[in-house]
Coordinates of C-alpha atoms in Angstrom, one line a residue:
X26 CA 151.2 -18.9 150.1
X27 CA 149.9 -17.1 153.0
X28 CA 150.6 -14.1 151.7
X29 CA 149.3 -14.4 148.7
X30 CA 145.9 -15.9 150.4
X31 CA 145.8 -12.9 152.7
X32 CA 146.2 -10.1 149.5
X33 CA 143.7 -12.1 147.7
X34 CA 140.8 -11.8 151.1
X35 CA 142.0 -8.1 151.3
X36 CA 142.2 -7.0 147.4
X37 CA 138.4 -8.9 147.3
X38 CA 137.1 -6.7 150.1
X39 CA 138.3 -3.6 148.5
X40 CA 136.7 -4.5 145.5
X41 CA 133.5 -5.4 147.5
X42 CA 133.2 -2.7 149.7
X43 CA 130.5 0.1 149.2
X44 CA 131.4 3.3 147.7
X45 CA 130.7 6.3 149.9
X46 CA 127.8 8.9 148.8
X47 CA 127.5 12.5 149.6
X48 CA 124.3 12.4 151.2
X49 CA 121.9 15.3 149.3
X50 CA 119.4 17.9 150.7
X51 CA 115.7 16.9 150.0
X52 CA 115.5 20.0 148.2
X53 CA 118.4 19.5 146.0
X54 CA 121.6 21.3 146.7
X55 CA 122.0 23.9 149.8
X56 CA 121.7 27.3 150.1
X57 CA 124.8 28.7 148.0
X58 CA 124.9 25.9 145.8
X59 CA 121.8 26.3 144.0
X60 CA 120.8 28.0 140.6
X61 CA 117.3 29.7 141.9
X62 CA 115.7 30.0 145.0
X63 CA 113.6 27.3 146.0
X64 CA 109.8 27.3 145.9
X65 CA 109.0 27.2 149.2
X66 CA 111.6 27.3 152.3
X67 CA 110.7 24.5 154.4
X68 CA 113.0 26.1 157.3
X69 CA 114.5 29.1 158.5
X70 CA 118.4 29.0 160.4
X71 CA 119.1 32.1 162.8
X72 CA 122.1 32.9 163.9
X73 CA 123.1 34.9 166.5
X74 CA 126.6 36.2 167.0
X75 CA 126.9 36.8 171.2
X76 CA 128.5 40.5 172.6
X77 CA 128.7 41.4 169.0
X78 CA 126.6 44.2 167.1
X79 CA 125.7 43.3 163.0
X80 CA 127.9 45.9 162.3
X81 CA 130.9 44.0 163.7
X82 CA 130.4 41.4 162.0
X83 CA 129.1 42.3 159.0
X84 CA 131.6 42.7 156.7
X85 CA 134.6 41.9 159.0
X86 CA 137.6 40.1 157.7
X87 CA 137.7 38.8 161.2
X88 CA 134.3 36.8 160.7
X89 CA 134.8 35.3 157.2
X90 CA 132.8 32.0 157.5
X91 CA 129.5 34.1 158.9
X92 CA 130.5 36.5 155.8
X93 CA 130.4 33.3 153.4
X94 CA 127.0 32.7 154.5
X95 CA 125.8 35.8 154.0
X96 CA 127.0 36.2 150.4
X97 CA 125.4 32.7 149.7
X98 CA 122.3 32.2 152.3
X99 CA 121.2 36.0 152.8
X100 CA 120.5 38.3 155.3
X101 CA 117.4 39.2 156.9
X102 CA 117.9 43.2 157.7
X103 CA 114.1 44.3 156.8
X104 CA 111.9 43.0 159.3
X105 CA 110.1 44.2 162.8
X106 CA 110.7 43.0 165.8
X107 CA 108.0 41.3 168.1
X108 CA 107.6 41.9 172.0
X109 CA 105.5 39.4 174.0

């Protein structure tokens, strides 16, 4: 009877428990996921990739996760730099 008891309590908080969500961007999906570019970017993410020129990375089988975000996020190439 035990047993029994203790597979009821445990098949009952299964059954109760919360089902886990993917948490969403407030934009919608992320960069790479969505259809069109948003409206307005509410942030910008910069990466730097340290003792490494772009064009070692860029490109290179041996960096495919930056690559990835390339393809999908973008890459800023076009722009001046600022001295202070």
């Amino acid at each position: 009877m035990t047993k029994l008891a203790a597979a009821l309590v445990l098949t009952a908080h299964m059954i109760a428990a919360p089902t886990p969500v993917r948490a969403q961007s407030p934009m919608g999906a992320f960069c790479g996921l969505r259809r069109s570019h948003p409206g307005r970017y509410h942030h910008v993410v910069w990466i730097w990739m340290e003792n490494h020129s772009a064009g070692q990375i860029v490109g290179s089988s041996a960096a495919p996760y930056i690559n990835a975000l390339i393809a999908n996020c973008g890459l800023a190439t076009n722009y001046p730099t600022s001295r202070t």
